PDB file of C-alpha atoms in Angstrom:
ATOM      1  CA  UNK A 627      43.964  11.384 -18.959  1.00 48.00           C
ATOM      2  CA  UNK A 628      41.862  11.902 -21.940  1.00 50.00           C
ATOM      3  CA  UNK A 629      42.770   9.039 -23.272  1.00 51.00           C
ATOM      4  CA  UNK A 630      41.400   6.688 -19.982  1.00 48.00           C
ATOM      5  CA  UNK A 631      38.517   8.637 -19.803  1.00 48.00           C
ATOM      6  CA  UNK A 632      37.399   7.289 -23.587  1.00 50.00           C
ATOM      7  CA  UNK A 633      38.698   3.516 -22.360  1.00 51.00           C
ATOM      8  CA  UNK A 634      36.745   3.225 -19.524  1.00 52.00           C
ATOM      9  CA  UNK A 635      33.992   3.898 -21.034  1.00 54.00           C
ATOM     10  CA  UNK A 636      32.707   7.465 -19.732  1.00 54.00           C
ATOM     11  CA  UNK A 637      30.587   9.611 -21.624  1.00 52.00           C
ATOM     12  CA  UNK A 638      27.361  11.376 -21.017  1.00 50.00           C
ATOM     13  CA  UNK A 639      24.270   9.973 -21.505  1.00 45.00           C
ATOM     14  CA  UNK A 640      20.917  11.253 -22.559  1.00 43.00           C
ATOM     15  CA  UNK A 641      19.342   9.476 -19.457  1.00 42.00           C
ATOM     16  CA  UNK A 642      19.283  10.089 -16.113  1.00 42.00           C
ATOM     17  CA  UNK A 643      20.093   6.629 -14.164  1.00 47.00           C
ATOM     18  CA  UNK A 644      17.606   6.880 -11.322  1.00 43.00           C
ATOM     19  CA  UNK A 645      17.449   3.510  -9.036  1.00 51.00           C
ATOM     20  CA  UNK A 646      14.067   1.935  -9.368  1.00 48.00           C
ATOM     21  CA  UNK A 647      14.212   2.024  -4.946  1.00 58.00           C
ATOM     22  CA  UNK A 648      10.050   2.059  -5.321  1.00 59.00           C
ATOM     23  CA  UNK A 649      10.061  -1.104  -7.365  1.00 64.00           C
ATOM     24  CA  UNK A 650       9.225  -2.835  -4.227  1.00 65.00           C
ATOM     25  CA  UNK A 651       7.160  -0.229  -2.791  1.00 62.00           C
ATOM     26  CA  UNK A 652       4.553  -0.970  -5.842  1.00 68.00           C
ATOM     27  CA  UNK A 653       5.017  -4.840  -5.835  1.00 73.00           C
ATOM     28  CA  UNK A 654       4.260  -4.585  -2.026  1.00 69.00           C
ATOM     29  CA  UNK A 655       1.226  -2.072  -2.477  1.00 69.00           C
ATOM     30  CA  UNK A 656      -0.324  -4.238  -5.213  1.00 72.00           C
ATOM     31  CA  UNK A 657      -0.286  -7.625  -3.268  1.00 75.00           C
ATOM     32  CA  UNK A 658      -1.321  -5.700   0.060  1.00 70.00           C
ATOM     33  CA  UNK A 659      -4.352  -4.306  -1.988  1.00 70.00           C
ATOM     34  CA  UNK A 660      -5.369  -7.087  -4.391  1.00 78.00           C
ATOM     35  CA  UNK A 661      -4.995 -10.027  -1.582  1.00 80.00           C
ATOM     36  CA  UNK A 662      -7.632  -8.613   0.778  1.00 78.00           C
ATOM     37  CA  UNK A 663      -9.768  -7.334  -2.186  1.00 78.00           C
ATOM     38  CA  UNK A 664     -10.015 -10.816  -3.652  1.00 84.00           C
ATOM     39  CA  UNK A 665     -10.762 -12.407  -0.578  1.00 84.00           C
ATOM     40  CA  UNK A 666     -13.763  -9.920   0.709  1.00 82.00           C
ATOM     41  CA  UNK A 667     -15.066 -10.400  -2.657  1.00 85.00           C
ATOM     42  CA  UNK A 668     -15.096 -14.146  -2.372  1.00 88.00           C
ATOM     43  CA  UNK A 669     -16.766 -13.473   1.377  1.00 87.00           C
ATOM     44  CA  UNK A 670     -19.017 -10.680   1.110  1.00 84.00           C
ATOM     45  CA  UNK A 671     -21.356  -8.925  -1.030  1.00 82.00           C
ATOM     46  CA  UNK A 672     -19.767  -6.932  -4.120  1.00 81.00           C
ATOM     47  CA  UNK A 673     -21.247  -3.409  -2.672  1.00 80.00           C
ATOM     48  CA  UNK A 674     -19.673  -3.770   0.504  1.00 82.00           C
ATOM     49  CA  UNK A 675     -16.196  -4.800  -0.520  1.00 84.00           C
ATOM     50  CA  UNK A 676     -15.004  -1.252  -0.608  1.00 86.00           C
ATOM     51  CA  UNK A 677     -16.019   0.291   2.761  1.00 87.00           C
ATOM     52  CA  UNK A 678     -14.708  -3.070   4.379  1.00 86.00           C
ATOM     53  CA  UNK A 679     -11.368  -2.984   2.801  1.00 86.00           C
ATOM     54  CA  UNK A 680     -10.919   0.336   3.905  1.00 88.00           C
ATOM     55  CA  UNK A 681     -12.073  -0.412   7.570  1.00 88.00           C
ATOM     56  CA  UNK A 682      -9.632  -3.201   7.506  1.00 88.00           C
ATOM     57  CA  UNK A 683      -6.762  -1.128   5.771  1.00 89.00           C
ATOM     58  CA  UNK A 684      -7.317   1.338   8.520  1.00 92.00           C
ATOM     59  CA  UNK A 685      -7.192  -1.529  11.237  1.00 92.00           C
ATOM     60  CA  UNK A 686      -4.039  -3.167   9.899  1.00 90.00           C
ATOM     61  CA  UNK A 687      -2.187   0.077   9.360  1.00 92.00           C
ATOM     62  CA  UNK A 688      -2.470   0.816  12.837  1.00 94.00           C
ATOM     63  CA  UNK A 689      -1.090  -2.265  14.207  1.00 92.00           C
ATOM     64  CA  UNK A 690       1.574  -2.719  11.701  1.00 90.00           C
ATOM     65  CA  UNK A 691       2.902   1.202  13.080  1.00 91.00           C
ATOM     66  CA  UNK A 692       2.124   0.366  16.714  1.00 92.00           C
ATOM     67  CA  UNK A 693       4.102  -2.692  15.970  1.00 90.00           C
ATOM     68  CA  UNK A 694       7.229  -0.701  14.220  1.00 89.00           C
ATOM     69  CA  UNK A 695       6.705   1.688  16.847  1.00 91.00           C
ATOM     70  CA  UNK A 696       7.230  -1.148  19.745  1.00 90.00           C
ATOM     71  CA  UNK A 697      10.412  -2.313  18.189  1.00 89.00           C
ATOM     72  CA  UNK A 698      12.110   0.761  17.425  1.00 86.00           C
ATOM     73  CA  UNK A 699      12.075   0.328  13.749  1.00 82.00           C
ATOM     74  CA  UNK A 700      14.147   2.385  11.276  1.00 82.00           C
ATOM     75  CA  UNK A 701      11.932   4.631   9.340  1.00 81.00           C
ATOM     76  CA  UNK A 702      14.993   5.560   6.788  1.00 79.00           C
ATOM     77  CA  UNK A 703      16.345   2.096   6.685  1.00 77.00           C
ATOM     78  CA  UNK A 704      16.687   0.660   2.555  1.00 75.00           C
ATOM     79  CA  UNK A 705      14.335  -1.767   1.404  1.00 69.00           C
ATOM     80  CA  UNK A 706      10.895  -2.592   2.549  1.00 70.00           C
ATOM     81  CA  UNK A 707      10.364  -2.588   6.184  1.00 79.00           C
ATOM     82  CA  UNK A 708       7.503  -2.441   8.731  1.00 83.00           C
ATOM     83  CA  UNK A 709       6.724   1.104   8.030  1.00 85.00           C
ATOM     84  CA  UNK A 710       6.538   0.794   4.313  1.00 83.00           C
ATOM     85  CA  UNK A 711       3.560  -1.654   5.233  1.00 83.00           C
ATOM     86  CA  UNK A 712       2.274   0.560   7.361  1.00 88.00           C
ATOM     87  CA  UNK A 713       2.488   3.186   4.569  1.00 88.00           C
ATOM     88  CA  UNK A 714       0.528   1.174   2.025  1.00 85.00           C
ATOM     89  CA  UNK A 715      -2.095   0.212   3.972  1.00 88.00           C
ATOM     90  CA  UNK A 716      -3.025   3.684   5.079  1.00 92.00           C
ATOM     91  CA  UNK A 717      -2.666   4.224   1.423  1.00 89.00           C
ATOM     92  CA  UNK A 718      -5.493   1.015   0.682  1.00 87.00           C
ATOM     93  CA  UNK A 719      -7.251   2.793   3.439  1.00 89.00           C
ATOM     94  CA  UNK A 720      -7.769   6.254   2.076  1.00 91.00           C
ATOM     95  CA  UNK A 721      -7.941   5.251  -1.078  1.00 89.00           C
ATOM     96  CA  UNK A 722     -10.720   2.310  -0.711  1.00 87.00           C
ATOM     97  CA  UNK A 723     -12.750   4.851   1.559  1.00 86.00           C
ATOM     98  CA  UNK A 724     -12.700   7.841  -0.778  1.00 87.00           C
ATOM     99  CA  UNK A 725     -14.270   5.014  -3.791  1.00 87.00           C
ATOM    100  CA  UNK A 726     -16.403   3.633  -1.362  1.00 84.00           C
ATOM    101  CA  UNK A 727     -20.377   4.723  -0.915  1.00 80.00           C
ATOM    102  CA  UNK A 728     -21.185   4.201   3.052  1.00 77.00           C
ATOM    103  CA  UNK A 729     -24.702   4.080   1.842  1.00 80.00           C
ATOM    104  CA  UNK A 730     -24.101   0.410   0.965  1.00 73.00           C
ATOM    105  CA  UNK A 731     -22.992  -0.559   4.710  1.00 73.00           C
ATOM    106  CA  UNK A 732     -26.417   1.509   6.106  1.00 75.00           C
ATOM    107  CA  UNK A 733     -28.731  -0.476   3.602  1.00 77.00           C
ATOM    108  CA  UNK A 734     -27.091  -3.697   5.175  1.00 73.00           C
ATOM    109  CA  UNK A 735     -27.184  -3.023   8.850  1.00 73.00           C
ATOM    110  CA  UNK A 736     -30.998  -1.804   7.903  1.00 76.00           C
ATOM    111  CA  UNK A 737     -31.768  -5.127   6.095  1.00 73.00           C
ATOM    112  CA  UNK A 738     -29.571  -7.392   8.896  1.00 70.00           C
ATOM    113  CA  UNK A 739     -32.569  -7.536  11.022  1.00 72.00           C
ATOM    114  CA  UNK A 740     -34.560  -8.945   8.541  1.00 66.00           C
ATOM    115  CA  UNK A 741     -32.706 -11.902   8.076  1.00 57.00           C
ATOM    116  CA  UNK A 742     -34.119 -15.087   9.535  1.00 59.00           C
TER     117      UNK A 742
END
């Protein structure tokens, strides 16, 4: 029995093996968060890229979980699913509004008028 044991291969290991499940959990936050980013950048001012982002992470979040909630979607199944999107754009959300100054957004709806 020893003898297989040594064969095969088994002995302990220094490590713990731990799956990398979240892997795709921080491939999927980083696109969800640098895609919008780049693109309010490229369409609004730089001081109001923040409080936007966040207003639109908060807007997305809730359809993509009204959306998982309408079709019954597994919350525990493996792999990235509707929720986990839902998940990481709440995340963007709180996040992007806790960096954010809403001063920025008042100054602009102050100045808006002005504009010919």
């Amino acid at each position: 029995m020893a003898q297989r044991k040594m064969d095969s291969g088994f002995e302990r290991k220094l490590v713990i093996e731990v799956p990398l499940r979240f892997q795709g959990l921080i491939r999927l936050i980083a696109i969800t968060a640098a895609a919008p980013a780049f693109v309010l950048f490229l369409l609004i001012p730089a001081p109001l890229v923040l409080p936007v982002l966040s207003i639109l992470s908060f807007v997305i979040a809730c359809v993509a979980a009204m959306y998982a909630l309408f079709i019954n979607a597994n919350r525990d199944a493996q792999g990235s699913t509707i929720w986990n999107i839902a998940y990481v754009f709440t995340f963007t959300w709180i996040v992007a509004g806790m960096m954010s100054n809403p001063k920025h957004v008042l100054d602009w709806f102050d100045n808006l008028p002005m504009v010919p």
